[in-house]
């Protein structure tokens, strides 16, 4: 059973059991005598979709249910997870937590006083029926852009939902990212060095002095430290193929 969970869902059996336990109250029938599939079936269907990025075939076949039923279960599980997201994706601002994060980042390449790293990524979507052109990004495909911030251990601690637009580049998204992440905390965060990102004592930009000095140690430390968010985005998209273009589009 454990090997099946890892192979099919890319999660351990214990994590799968914990998810089912946390969502049981939200996914059980609300009316007495209501008929519904077990919570485990609903969660399995949704997780398979998240992991494979393919709705047609894989998500429903694993539990041998119809496509409409699979769609309903994916919607139910997604809504239940979203209602609890603040319990798991958050940034602790107490002194102890901030100090611990700074120590973890400093252990990478000795870049001091860093508490988080921020970057943006495109989430590919199927062209909407209403005004599809405004969802085409600068890379030429339909998407929503999201900003993520992570710790040194690649733990997601904040996410700003996506925005669409033909001119939606990382730099044009920076003002929302700055307002939602940087201005709500006191410690220093690393941006990925995108043009247009506001910088002050809370955000470090490698293009500005003293960072932009070619082969300077500070510049190299900055680049190595912010690589954490690039690695995290890659890991998330490889595990949850529904987020990237290689598995399918939402």
Coordinates of C-alpha atoms in Angstrom, one line a residue:
X1 CA 0.0 0.0 0.0
X2 CA 2.8 2.4 0.9
X3 CA 4.6 1.8 -2.4
X4 CA 1.3 2.3 -4.3
X5 CA 0.8 5.7 -2.7
X6 CA 4.3 6.8 -3.6
X7 CA 4.0 5.5 -7.2
X8 CA 0.5 6.8 -7.9
X9 CA 0.2 9.9 -5.7
X10 CA 3.8 10.8 -5.0
X11 CA 2.9 10.9 -1.3
X12 CA 3.5 8.6 1.6
X13 CA 0.7 6.5 3.0
X14 CA 0.9 8.5 6.3
X15 CA 0.6 11.9 4.5
X16 CA -2.4 10.5 2.5
X17 CA -4.0 9.3 5.7
X18 CA -3.4 12.7 7.4
X19 CA -5.0 14.6 4.5
X20 CA -8.1 12.3 4.6
X21 CA -8.4 12.9 8.3
X22 CA -8.1 16.7 8.0
X23 CA -10.7 16.8 5.3
X24 CA -13.2 14.2 6.5
X25 CA -15.6 16.6 8.1
X26 CA -15.7 18.7 4.9
X27 CA -16.2 15.8 2.5
X28 CA -18.7 13.7 4.3
X29 CA -22.4 14.0 3.4
X30 CA -24.1 16.8 5.4
X31 CA -27.6 15.3 5.3
X32 CA -28.6 12.2 7.3
X33 CA -28.8 9.2 5.0
X34 CA -26.8 10.9 2.2
X35 CA -25.1 8.6 -0.2
X36 CA -21.5 9.5 -1.1
X37 CA -18.3 7.8 -2.0
X38 CA -15.8 7.4 0.9
X39 CA -13.5 10.3 1.7
X40 CA -10.5 8.3 0.7
X41 CA -11.9 7.9 -2.9
X42 CA -12.5 11.6 -3.2
X43 CA -9.1 12.5 -1.9
X44 CA -7.4 9.9 -4.1
X45 CA -9.2 11.2 -7.2
X46 CA -8.2 14.8 -6.5
X47 CA -4.6 14.0 -5.6
X48 CA -4.2 11.9 -8.8
X49 CA -5.3 14.9 -10.8
X50 CA -3.0 17.3 -9.0
X51 CA -0.1 14.9 -9.5
X52 CA -0.7 14.0 -13.1
X53 CA -2.1 17.2 -14.5
X54 CA -4.5 15.0 -16.6
X55 CA -8.2 15.0 -15.9
X56 CA -9.3 12.8 -18.7
X57 CA -8.6 9.2 -17.9
X58 CA -6.1 9.1 -15.0
X59 CA -8.0 10.9 -12.3
X60 CA -11.1 8.9 -12.7
X61 CA -9.7 5.6 -13.8
X62 CA -7.7 5.1 -10.6
X63 CA -10.9 4.9 -8.6
X64 CA -13.1 3.6 -11.5
X65 CA -15.6 6.5 -11.3
X66 CA -17.2 8.6 -14.1
X67 CA -15.7 11.8 -15.3
X68 CA -18.5 14.0 -13.9
X69 CA -18.1 12.3 -10.5
X70 CA -14.3 12.8 -10.7
X71 CA -14.8 16.5 -11.5
X72 CA -17.1 16.9 -8.5
X73 CA -14.7 15.2 -6.2
X74 CA -11.8 17.3 -7.4
X75 CA -13.8 20.5 -6.8
X76 CA -14.9 19.4 -3.3
X77 CA -11.4 18.5 -2.3
X78 CA -9.9 21.7 -3.8
X79 CA -12.4 23.9 -1.9
X80 CA -11.8 22.0 1.3
X81 CA -8.1 22.4 1.0
X82 CA -8.4 26.1 0.1
X83 CA -10.5 26.7 3.2
X84 CA -7.7 25.4 5.4
X85 CA -4.8 26.9 3.5
X86 CA -3.9 29.5 6.1
X87 CA -3.2 26.8 8.6
X88 CA -0.3 25.5 6.5
X89 CA 0.9 28.3 4.3
X90 CA 1.9 31.2 6.5
X91 CA 5.0 33.2 7.6
X92 CA 5.6 33.4 11.3
X93 CA 6.8 36.8 12.3
X94 CA 7.9 36.2 15.8
X95 CA 11.6 36.8 16.6
X96 CA 12.4 33.1 17.2
X97 CA 11.0 32.0 13.8
X98 CA 12.7 34.9 11.9
X99 CA 16.1 34.1 13.6
X100 CA 15.8 30.5 12.7
X101 CA 15.0 31.3 9.0
X102 CA 17.9 33.7 8.9
X103 CA 20.3 31.1 10.2
X104 CA 19.1 28.6 7.6
X105 CA 19.7 31.0 4.8
X106 CA 23.1 32.1 6.1
X107 CA 24.2 28.4 6.1
X108 CA 23.8 28.3 2.3
X109 CA 26.4 30.9 1.3
X110 CA 26.7 33.1 4.4
X111 CA 24.2 35.8 3.1
X112 CA 23.0 37.5 6.3
X113 CA 19.6 38.7 7.5
X114 CA 17.5 36.9 4.8
X115 CA 14.2 35.6 5.9
X116 CA 12.6 34.6 2.7
X117 CA 13.0 34.5 -1.1
X118 CA 10.3 35.7 -3.6
X119 CA 9.7 34.9 -7.3
X120 CA 6.9 34.7 -9.8
X121 CA 5.8 31.8 -12.0
X122 CA 3.2 31.2 -14.7
X123 CA 0.4 28.6 -14.2
X124 CA -0.7 27.4 -17.5
X125 CA -4.5 27.3 -18.1
X126 CA -6.8 26.3 -20.9
X127 CA -7.9 29.3 -22.9
X128 CA -11.1 30.7 -21.2
X129 CA -14.2 31.2 -23.4
X130 CA -14.5 34.8 -22.2
X131 CA -11.8 37.2 -23.4
X132 CA -9.1 34.5 -23.9
X133 CA -6.7 37.0 -25.3
X134 CA -6.1 38.8 -22.0
X135 CA -4.8 35.5 -20.5
X136 CA -2.0 35.2 -23.0
X137 CA 1.3 35.9 -21.3
X138 CA 4.6 37.3 -22.8
X139 CA 5.7 33.7 -23.5
X140 CA 2.8 33.1 -25.8
X141 CA 0.5 30.7 -23.8
X142 CA -2.5 31.2 -21.6
X143 CA -1.7 31.5 -17.9
X144 CA -2.2 33.1 -14.5
X145 CA 0.9 34.4 -12.8
X146 CA 1.4 33.7 -9.1
X147 CA 4.1 34.9 -6.7
X148 CA 5.5 32.6 -4.1
X149 CA 7.8 33.1 -1.2
X150 CA 9.8 30.3 0.4
X151 CA 12.2 29.6 3.3
X152 CA 15.7 28.2 3.0
X153 CA 14.2 24.7 3.3
X154 CA 12.0 25.4 0.3
X155 CA 8.8 25.5 2.4
X156 CA 6.1 27.6 0.9
X157 CA 5.2 30.4 3.3
X158 CA 3.2 32.8 1.2
X159 CA 1.4 32.8 -2.1
X160 CA -0.3 35.6 -4.0
X161 CA -2.9 34.3 -6.5
X162 CA -2.5 34.9 -10.2
X163 CA -3.2 37.8 -12.5
X164 CA -3.7 37.6 -16.2
X165 CA -2.8 40.0 -19.0
X166 CA -0.9 40.1 -22.3
X167 CA 1.8 42.3 -20.8
X168 CA 2.0 40.4 -17.5
X169 CA 5.7 40.0 -17.0
X170 CA 7.5 39.4 -13.7
X171 CA 8.4 43.1 -13.5
X172 CA 4.8 44.2 -13.9
X173 CA 3.7 41.8 -11.2
X174 CA 6.2 43.2 -8.8
X175 CA 4.0 45.9 -7.2
X176 CA 1.4 43.5 -6.1
X177 CA 4.0 41.1 -4.9
X178 CA 5.7 43.8 -2.9
X179 CA 2.5 45.0 -1.3
X180 CA 1.3 41.5 -0.4
X181 CA 4.6 40.1 0.9
X182 CA 7.3 42.7 1.6
X183 CA 5.1 45.4 3.3
X184 CA 3.5 42.9 5.7
X185 CA 6.7 41.9 7.4
X186 CA 9.8 43.6 8.8
X187 CA 12.7 41.3 7.8
X188 CA 14.6 41.4 4.6
X189 CA 13.4 39.4 1.6
X190 CA 15.2 38.6 -1.5
X191 CA 13.6 39.4 -4.8
X192 CA 14.9 37.6 -7.9
X193 CA 16.4 40.7 -9.3
X194 CA 13.6 41.6 -11.7
X195 CA 13.4 45.0 -13.3
X196 CA 10.9 47.2 -11.5
X197 CA 10.8 45.4 -8.2
X198 CA 10.8 48.1 -5.4
X199 CA 13.8 47.8 -3.1
X200 CA 14.5 49.3 0.2
X201 CA 16.0 47.9 3.5
X202 CA 13.6 45.0 3.3
X203 CA 14.4 43.8 -0.2
X204 CA 17.8 43.2 -1.9
X205 CA 18.2 43.6 -5.7
X206 CA 21.4 42.2 -7.2
X207 CA 21.4 44.9 -9.9
X208 CA 22.0 47.7 -7.5
X209 CA 25.2 48.5 -5.5
X210 CA 26.8 46.9 -3.7
X211 CA 25.4 43.8 -5.3
X212 CA 26.0 44.5 -9.0
X213 CA 29.8 44.3 -9.1
X214 CA 30.4 41.5 -11.5
X215 CA 32.4 38.9 -9.5
X216 CA 31.8 40.3 -6.1
X217 CA 31.2 37.8 -3.2
X218 CA 28.0 39.6 -2.3
X219 CA 26.6 39.2 -5.8
X220 CA 27.4 35.6 -5.9
X221 CA 25.9 35.0 -2.5
X222 CA 22.7 36.7 -3.6
X223 CA 22.4 34.6 -6.7
X224 CA 23.0 31.4 -4.8
X225 CA 20.5 32.3 -2.1
X226 CA 17.7 33.3 -4.5
X227 CA 18.2 30.0 -6.3
X228 CA 16.2 28.5 -3.5
X229 CA 13.0 29.9 -4.9
X230 CA 13.8 28.7 -8.4
X231 CA 14.4 25.2 -7.1
X232 CA 11.2 25.3 -5.0
X233 CA 9.1 26.3 -8.0
X234 CA 10.7 23.5 -10.0
X235 CA 10.0 20.9 -7.3
X236 CA 6.4 22.0 -6.9
X237 CA 5.7 21.8 -10.6
X238 CA 7.4 18.5 -10.9
X239 CA 5.3 17.0 -8.0
X240 CA 2.1 18.8 -8.9
X241 CA 2.0 18.5 -12.7
X242 CA -1.3 20.4 -12.9
X243 CA 0.7 23.5 -12.2
X244 CA 3.0 23.3 -15.2
X245 CA 2.7 22.7 -19.0
X246 CA 4.3 19.3 -19.0
X247 CA 1.4 17.5 -17.3
X248 CA -1.6 19.4 -18.7
X249 CA -3.4 22.7 -18.3
X250 CA -5.9 23.7 -15.7

